[in-house]
mmCIF file of C-alpha atoms in Angstrom:
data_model
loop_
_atom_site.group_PDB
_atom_site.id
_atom_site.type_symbol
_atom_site.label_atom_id
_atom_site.label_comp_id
_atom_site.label_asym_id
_atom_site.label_seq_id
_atom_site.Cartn_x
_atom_site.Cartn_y
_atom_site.Cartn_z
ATOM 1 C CA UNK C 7 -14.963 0.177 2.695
ATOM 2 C CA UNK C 8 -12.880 -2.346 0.988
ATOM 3 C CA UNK C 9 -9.587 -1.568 -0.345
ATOM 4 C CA UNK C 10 -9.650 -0.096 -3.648
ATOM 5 C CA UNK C 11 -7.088 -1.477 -6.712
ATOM 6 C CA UNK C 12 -3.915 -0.633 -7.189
ATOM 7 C CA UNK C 13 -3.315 1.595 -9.932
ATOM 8 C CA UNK C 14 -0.712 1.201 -12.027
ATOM 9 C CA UNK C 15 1.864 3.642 -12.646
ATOM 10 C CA UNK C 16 5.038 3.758 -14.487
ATOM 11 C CA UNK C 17 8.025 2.355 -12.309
ATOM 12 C CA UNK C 18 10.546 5.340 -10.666
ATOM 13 C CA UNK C 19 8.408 8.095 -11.653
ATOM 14 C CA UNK C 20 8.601 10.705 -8.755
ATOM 15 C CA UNK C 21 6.268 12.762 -6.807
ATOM 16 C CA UNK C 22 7.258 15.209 -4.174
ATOM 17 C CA UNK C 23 5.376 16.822 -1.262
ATOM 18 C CA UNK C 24 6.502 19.601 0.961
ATOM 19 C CA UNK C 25 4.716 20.630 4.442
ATOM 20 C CA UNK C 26 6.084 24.561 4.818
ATOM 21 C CA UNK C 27 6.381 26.683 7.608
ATOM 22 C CA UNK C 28 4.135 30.150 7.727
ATOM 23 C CA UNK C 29 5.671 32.577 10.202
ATOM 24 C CA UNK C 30 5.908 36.549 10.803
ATOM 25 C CA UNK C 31 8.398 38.604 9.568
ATOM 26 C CA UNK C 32 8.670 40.611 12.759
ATOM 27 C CA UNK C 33 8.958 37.981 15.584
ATOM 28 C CA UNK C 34 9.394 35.029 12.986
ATOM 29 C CA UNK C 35 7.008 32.809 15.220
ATOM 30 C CA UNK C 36 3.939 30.748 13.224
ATOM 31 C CA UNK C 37 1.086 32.805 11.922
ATOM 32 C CA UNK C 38 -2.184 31.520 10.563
ATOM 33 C CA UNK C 39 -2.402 32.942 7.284
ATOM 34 C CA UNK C 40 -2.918 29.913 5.161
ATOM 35 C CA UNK C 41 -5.774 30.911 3.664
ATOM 36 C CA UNK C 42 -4.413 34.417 2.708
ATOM 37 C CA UNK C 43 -1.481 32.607 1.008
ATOM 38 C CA UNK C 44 -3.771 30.035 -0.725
ATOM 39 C CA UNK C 45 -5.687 32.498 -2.034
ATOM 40 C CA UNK C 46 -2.566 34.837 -3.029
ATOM 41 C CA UNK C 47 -1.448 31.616 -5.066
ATOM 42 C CA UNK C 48 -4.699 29.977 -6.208
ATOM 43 C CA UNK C 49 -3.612 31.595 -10.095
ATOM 44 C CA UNK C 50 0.043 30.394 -10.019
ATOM 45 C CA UNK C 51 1.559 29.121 -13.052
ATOM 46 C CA UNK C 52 2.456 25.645 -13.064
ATOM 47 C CA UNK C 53 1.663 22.490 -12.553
ATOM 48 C CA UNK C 54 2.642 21.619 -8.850
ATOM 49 C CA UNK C 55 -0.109 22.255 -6.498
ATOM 50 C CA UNK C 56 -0.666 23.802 -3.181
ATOM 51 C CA UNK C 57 -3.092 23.297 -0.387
ATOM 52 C CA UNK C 58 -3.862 23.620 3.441
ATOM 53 C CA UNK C 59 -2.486 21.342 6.188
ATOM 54 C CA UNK C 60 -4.186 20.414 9.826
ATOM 55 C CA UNK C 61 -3.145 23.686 11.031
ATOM 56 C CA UNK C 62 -3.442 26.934 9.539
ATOM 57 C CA UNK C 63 0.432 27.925 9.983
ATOM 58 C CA UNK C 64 1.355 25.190 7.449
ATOM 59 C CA UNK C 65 1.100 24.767 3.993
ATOM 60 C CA UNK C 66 1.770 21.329 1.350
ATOM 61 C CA UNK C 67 2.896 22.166 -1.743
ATOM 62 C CA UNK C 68 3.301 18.856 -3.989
ATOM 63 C CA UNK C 69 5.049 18.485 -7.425
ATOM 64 C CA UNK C 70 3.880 17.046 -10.963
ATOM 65 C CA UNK C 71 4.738 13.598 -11.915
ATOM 66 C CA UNK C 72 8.347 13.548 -12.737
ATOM 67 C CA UNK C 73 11.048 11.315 -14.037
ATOM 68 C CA UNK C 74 14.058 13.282 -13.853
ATOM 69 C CA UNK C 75 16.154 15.029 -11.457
ATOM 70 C CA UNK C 76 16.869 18.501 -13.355
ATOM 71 C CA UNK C 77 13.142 18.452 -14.044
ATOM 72 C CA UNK C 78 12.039 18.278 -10.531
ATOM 73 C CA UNK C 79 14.554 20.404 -9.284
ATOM 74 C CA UNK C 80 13.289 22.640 -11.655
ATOM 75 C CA UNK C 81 9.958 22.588 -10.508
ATOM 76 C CA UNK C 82 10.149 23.165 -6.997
ATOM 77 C CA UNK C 83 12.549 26.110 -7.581
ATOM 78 C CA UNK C 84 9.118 27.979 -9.768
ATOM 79 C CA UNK C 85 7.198 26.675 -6.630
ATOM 80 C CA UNK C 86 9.546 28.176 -4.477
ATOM 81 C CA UNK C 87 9.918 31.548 -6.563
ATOM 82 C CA UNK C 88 6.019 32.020 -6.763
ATOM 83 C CA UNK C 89 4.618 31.017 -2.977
ATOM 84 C CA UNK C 90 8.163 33.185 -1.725
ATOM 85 C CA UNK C 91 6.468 36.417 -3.962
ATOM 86 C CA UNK C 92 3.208 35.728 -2.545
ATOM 87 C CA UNK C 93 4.464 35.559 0.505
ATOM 88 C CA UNK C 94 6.016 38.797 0.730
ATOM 89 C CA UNK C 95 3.096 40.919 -0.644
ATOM 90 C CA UNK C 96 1.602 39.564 2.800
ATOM 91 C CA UNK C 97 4.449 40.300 4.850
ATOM 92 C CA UNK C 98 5.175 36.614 5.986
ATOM 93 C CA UNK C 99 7.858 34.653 5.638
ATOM 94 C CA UNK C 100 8.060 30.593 4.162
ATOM 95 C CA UNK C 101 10.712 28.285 5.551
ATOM 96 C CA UNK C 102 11.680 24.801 5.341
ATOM 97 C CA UNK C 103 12.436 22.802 8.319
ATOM 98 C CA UNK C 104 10.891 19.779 10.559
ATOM 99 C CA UNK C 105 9.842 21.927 13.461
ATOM 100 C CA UNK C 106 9.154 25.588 14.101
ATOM 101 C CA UNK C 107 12.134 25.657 16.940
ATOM 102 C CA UNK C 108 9.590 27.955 19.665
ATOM 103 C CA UNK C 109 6.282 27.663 18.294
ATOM 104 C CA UNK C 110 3.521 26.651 21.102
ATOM 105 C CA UNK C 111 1.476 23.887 20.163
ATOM 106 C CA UNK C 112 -1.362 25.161 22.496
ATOM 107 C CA UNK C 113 -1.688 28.223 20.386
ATOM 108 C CA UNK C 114 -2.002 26.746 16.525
ATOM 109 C CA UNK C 115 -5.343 27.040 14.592
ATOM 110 C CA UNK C 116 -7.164 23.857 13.178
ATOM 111 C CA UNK C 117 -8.033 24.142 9.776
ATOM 112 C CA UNK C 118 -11.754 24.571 8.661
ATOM 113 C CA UNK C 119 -12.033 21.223 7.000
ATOM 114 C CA UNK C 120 -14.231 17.729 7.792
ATOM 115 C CA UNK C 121 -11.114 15.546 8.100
ATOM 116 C CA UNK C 122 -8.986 18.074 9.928
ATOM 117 C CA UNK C 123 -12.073 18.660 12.315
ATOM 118 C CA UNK C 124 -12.543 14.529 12.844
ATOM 119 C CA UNK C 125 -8.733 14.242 13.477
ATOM 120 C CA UNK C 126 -8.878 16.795 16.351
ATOM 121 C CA UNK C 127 -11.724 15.202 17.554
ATOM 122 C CA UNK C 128 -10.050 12.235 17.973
ATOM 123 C CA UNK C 129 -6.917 12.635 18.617
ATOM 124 C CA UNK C 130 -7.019 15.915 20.895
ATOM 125 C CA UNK C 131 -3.703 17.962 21.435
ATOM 126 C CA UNK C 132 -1.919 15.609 19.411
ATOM 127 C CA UNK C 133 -3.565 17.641 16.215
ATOM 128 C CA UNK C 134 -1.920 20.416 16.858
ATOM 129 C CA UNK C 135 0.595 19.261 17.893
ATOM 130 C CA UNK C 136 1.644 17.568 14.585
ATOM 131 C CA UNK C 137 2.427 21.621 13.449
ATOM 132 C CA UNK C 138 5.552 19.738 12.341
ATOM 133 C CA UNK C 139 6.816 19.764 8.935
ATOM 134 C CA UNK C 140 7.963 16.681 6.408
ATOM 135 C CA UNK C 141 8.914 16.128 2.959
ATOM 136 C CA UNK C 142 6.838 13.096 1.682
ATOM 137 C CA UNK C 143 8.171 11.126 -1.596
ATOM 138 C CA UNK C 144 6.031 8.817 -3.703
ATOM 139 C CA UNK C 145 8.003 6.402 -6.245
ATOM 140 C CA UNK C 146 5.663 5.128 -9.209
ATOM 141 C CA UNK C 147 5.100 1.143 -8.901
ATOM 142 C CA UNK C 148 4.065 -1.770 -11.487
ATOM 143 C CA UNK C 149 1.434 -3.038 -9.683
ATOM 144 C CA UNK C 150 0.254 -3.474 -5.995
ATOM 145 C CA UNK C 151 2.852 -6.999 -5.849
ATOM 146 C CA UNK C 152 5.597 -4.507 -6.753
ATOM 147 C CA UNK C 153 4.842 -2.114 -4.135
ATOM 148 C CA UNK C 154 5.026 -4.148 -1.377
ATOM 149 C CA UNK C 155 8.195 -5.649 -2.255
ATOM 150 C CA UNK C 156 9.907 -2.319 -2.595
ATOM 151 C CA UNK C 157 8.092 -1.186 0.560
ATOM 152 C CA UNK C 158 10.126 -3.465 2.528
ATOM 153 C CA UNK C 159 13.496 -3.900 0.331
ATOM 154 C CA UNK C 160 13.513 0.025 1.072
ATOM 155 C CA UNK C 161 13.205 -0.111 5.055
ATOM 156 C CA UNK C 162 16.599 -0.923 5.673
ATOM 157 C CA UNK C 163 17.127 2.641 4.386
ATOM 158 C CA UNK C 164 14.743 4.783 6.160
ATOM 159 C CA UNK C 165 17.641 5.817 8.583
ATOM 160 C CA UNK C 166 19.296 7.221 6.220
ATOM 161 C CA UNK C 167 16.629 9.435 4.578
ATOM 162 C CA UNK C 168 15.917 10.329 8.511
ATOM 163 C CA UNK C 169 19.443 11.614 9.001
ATOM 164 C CA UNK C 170 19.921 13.303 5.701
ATOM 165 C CA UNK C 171 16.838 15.464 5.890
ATOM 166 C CA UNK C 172 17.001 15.759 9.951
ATOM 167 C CA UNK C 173 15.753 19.485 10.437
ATOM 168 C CA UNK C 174 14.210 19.346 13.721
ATOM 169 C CA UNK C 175 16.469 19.554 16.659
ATOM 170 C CA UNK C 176 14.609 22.595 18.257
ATOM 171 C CA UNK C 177 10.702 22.494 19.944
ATOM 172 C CA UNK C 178 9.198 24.718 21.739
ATOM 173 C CA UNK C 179 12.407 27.053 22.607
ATOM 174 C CA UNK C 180 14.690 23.767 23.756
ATOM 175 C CA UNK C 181 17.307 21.751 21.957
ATOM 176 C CA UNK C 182 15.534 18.490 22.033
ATOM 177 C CA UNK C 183 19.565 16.897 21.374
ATOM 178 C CA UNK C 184 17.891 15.139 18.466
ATOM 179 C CA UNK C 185 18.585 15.482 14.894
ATOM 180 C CA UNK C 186 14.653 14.754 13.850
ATOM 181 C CA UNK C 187 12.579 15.404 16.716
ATOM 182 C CA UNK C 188 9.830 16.007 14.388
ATOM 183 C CA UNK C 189 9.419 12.229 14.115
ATOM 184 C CA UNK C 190 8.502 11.968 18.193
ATOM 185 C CA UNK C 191 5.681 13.450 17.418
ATOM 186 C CA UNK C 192 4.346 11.185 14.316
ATOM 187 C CA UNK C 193 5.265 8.307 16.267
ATOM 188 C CA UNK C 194 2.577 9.391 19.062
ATOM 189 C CA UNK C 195 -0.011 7.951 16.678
ATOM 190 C CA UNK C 196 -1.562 5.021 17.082
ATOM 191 C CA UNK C 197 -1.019 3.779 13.386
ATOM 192 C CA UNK C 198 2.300 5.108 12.912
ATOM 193 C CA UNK C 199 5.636 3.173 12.566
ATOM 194 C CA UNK C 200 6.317 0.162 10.260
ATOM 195 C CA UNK C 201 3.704 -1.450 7.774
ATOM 196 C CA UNK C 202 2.908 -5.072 8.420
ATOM 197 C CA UNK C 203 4.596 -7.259 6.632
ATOM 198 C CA UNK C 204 2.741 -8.780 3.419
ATOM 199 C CA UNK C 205 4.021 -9.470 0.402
ATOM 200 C CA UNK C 206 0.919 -9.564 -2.036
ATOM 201 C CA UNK C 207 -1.745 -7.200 -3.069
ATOM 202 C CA UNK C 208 -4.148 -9.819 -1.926
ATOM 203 C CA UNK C 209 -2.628 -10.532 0.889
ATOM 204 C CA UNK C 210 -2.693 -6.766 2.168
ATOM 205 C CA UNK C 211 -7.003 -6.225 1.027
ATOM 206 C CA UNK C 212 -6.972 -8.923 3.672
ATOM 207 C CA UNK C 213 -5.686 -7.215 6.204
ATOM 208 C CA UNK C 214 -7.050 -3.808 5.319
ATOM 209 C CA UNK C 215 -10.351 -5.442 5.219
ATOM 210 C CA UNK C 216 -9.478 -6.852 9.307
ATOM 211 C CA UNK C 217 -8.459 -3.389 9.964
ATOM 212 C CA UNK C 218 -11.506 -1.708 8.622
ATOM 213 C CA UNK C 219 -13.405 -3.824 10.284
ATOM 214 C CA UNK C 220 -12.617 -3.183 13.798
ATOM 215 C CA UNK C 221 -13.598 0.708 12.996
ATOM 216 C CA UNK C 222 -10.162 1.987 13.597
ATOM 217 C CA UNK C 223 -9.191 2.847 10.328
ATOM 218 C CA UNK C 224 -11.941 3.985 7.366
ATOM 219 C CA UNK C 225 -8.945 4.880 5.021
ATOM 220 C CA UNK C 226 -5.320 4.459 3.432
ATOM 221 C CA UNK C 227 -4.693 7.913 5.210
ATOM 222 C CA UNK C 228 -5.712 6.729 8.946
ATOM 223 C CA UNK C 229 -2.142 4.825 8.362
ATOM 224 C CA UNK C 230 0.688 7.132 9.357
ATOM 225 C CA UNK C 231 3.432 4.505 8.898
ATOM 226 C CA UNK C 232 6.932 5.318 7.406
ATOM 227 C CA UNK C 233 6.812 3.884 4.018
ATOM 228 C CA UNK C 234 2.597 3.009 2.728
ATOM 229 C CA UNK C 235 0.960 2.223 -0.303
ATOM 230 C CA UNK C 236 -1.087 4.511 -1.991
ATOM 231 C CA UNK C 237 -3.124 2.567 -4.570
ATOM 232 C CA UNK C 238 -4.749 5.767 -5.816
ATOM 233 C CA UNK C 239 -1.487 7.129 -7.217
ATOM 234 C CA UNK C 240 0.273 3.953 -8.208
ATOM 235 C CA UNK C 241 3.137 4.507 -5.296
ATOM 236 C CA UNK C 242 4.221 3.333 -2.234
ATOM 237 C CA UNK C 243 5.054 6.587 -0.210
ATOM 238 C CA UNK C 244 8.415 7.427 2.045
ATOM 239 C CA UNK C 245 7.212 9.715 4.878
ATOM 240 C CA UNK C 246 10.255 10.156 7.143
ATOM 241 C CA UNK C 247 12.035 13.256 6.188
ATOM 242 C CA UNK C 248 11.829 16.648 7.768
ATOM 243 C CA UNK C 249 11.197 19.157 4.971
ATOM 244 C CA UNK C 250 14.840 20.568 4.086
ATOM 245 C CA UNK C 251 15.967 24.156 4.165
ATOM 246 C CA UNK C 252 15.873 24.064 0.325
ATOM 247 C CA UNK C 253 14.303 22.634 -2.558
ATOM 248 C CA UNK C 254 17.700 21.691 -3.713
ATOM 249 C CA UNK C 255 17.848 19.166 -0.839
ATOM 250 C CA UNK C 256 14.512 17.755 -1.798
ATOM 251 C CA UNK C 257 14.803 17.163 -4.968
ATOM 252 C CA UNK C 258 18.411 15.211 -4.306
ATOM 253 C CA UNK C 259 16.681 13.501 -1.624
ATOM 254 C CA UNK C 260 13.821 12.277 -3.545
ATOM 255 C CA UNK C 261 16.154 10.951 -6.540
ATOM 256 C CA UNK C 262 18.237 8.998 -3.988
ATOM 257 C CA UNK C 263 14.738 7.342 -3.122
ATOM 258 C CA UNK C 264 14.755 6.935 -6.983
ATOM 259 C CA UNK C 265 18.378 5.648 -8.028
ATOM 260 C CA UNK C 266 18.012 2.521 -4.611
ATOM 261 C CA UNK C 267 14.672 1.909 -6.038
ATOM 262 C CA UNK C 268 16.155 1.128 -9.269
ATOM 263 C CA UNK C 269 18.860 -0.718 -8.115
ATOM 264 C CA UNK C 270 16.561 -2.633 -5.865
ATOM 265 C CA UNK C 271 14.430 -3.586 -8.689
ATOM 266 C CA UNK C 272 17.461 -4.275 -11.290
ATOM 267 C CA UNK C 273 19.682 -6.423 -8.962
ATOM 268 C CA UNK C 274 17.367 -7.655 -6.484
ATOM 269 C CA UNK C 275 20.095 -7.885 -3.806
ATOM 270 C CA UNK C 276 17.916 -9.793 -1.405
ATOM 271 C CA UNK C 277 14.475 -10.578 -0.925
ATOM 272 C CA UNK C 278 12.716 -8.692 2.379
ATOM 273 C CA UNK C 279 12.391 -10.465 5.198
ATOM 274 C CA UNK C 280 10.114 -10.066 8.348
ATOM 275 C CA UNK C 281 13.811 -10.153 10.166
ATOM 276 C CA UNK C 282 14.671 -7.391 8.354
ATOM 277 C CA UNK C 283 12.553 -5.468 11.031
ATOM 278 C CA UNK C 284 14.362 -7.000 13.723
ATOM 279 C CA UNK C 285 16.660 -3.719 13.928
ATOM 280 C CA UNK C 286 14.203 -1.388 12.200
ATOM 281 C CA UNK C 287 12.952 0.701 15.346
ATOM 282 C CA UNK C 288 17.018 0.657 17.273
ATOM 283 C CA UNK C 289 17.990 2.368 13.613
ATOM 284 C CA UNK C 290 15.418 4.587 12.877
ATOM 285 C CA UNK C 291 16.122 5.982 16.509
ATOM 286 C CA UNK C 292 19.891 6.286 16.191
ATOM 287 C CA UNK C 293 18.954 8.355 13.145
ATOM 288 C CA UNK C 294 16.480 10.537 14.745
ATOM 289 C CA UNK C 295 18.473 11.206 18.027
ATOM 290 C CA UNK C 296 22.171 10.900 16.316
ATOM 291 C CA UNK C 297 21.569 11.760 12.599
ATOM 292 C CA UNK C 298 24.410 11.118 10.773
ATOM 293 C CA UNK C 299 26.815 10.258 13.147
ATOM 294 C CA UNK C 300 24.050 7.417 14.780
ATOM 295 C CA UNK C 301 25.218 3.949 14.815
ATOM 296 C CA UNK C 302 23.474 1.515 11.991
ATOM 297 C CA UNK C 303 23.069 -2.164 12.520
ATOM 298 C CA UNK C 304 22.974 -3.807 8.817
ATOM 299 C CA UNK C 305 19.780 -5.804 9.124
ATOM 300 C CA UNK C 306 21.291 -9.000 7.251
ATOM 301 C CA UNK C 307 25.023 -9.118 7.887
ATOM 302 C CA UNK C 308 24.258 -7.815 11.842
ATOM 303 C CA UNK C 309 27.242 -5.717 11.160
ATOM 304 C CA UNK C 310 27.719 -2.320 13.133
ATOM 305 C CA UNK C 311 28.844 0.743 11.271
ATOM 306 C CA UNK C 312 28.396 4.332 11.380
ATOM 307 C CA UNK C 313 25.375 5.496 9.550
ATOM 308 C CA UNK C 314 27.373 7.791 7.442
ATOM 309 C CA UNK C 315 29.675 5.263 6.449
ATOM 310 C CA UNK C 316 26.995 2.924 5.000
ATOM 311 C CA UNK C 317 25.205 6.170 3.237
ATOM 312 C CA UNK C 318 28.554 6.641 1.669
ATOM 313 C CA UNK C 319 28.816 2.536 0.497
ATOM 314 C CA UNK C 320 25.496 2.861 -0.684
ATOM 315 C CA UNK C 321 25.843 6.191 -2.784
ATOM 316 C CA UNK C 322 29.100 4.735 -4.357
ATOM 317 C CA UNK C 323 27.136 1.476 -5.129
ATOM 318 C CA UNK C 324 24.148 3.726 -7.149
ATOM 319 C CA UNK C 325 26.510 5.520 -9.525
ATOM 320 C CA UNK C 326 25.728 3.536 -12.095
ATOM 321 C CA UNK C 327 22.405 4.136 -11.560
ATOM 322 C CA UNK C 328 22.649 7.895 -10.930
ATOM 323 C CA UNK C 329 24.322 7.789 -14.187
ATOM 324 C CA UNK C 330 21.495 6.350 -16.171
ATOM 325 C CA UNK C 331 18.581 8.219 -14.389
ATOM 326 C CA UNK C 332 20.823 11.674 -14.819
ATOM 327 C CA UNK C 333 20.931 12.306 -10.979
ATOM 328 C CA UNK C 334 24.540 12.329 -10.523
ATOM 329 C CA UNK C 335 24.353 16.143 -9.076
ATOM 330 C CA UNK C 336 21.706 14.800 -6.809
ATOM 331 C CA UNK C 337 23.374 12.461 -5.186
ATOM 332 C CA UNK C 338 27.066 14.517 -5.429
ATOM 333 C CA UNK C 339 25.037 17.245 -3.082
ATOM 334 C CA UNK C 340 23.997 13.906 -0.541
ATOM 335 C CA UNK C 341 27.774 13.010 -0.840
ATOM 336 C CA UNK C 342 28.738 16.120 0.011
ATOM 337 C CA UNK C 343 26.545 16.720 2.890
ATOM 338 C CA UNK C 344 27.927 13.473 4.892
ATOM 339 C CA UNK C 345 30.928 16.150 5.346
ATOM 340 C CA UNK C 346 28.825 19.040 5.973
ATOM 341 C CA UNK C 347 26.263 17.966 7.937
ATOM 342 C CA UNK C 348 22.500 18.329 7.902
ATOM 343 C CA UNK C 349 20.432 21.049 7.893
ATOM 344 C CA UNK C 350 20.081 19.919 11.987
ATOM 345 C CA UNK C 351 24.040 21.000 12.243
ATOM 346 C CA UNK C 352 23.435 24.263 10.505
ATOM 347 C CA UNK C 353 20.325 25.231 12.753
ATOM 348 C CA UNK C 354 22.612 24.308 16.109
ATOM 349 C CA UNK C 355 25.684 25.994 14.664
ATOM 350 C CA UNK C 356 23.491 28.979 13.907
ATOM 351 C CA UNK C 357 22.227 29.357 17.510
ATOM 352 C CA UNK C 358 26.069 28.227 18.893
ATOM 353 C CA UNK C 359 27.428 31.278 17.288
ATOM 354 C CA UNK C 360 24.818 33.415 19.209
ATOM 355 C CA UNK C 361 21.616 33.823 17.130
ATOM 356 C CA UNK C 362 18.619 34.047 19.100
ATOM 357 C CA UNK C 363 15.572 31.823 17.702
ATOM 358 C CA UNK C 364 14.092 34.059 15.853
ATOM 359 C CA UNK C 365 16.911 34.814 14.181
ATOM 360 C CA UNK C 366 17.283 31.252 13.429
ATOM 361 C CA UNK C 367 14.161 30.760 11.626
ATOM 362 C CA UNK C 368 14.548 33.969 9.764
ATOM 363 C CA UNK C 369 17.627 32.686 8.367
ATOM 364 C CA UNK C 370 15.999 29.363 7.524
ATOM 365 C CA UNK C 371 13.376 31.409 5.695
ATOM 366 C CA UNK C 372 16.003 33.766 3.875
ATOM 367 C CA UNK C 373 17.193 30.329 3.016
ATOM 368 C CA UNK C 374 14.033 28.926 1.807
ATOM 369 C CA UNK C 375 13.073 31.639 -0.140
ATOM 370 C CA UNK C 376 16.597 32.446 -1.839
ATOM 371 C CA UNK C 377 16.199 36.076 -0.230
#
């Protein structure tokens, strides 16, 4: 199958997806009820959608195409308000986070569909074991040239979006002593990682048409790598964040996707670089393991700094650009989480004062749902 055109899309336009937890409101472990939610929400008002994931204890809900912080914040709070209602008239519970922190992969449900059916196939346990849970952000591009040159302008700044969002530091009843452990298990994929670099349109229905060729991948969605194209949509898509404990946090982490993405376009600080990559796996694993207090090697200058420190440059370098796209509150609540930690900190402080895990998640899903 050759690789279809790029469509075009306005630049910076936003698109948000969110991969929810499903669990019981009297042990607070995963339950299957996907279907009964979908089905409790199929009539909701708006125009976000909702759908099953590879495992029936999960749910995506994804936004409209927006332009504007305030407006997508808006959004997922009436997505949040609606699926939280539905959820209680079934007596379950929705929550945020990258992993359910005692969940047993061994017991989650595959979902009834083809592709979710062929995945298990072929990849085993690994399909349910990917009951994790990730916010996914697609930024509107020109053309397919455009995409590829912001795909890799933005890698130097996956680590950051990995320790900001970091949600995950519990699996299967153990502190893991990572901030995203949710990523360990997207990186067990064969396709997962780091795009190849390319800098054309061209250039990349060449290699897709290698690819498809050997019989390893049939689609755009057989590649699980951080940052990919999607030519349907007109975006190139950032896949590294745990979902947050709150829509709040996605919607300011999605509009600090938007406001570098700008600047990146506008200034054009550099031009990407296959030696860009030379650090990328060392700092996307000080971000996973450390968060924000992981160590960040500055792909260009080979400077060593704190991760938080170079968050904070780079926020104070996209004010003017916060100003102009109205996301100044967005990335205020980023600023002011370099001090407070990630939702990671909150989770361990939560079970350091004493909480059991269930008690945990129900406070993540009291936080979730605004209960």
């Amino acid at each position: 199958m050759p690789l279809q055109a790029f469509t075009p899309s306005e630049p910076l336009t936003l698109g948000v997806e969110l991969e929810l937890q499903i669990v019981a409101t009297h042990d607070f472990d995963l339950v299957a009820q996907a279907d009964d939610l979908l089905r409790e929400t199929a009539r909701h008002t708006g125009a976000w959608d909702i759908k099953p994931e590879i495992t029936r204890s999960m749910i995506e809900i994804g936004s409209s195409i927006q332009t504007r912080h305030a407006s997508l914040r808006d959004e997922l709070r009436d997505l949040r308000g609606q699926i939280s209602a539905a959820a209680r008239k079934l007596n379950v519970a929705i929550a945020g986070g990258g992993t359910h922190p005692f969940q047993h992969w061994s017991q989650q449900q595959i979902t009834a569909s083809e592709r979710y059916r062929y995945l298990s196939d072929l990849y085993g346990y690994l399909a349910q074991q990917f009951t994790v849970f990730g916010q996914h952000v697609h930024l509107g591009c020109r053309d397919g040239d455009q995409a590829l040159w912001l795909l890799h302008a933005l890698s130097r700044y996956v680590p950051h979006f990995i320790a900001l969002s970091a949600s995950s530091p519990f699996v299967q009843g153990v502190d893991t002593g990572f901030d995203s452990a949710r990523l360990n298990s997207v990186f067990a994929f064969p396709l997962s990682g780091r795009a190849p670099f390319v800098r054309s349109w061209d250039e990349f229905g060449s290699y897709f048409d290698k690819m498809t060729a050997t019989g390893v991948v049939q689609s755009m969605k057989d590649f699980y790598w951080d940052l990919r194209p999607k030519p349907e949509f007109g975006t190139i898509e950032l896949r590294v964040c745990d979902t947050p404990l709150t829509v709040d946090k996605a919607a300011a982490l999605a509009c600090y996707l938007q406001c570098i993405g700008r600047q990146l376009l506008e200034e054009r600080p550099f031009e990407p670089s296959e030696d860009d990559y030379l650090v990328y796996t060392f700092n996307r694993f000080q971000a996973c393991r450390f968060g924000l207090r992981g160590e960040f090697v500055d792909p260009r200058t080979k400077q060593r700094m704190r991760l938080r420190d170079d968050i904070l440059r780079t926020l104070v370098r996209l004010d003017e650009h916060a100003l102009d796209l109205q996301a100044l509150e967005a990335t205020q609540l980023l600023r002011d989480s370099l001090f407070e930690g990630n939702d990671a900190d909150r989770l361990r402080a939560l079970h350091a004062s004493g909480q059991p895990l269930p008690a945990v998640v129900e406070a993540a899903a009291q936080r979730w749902m605004q209960a």
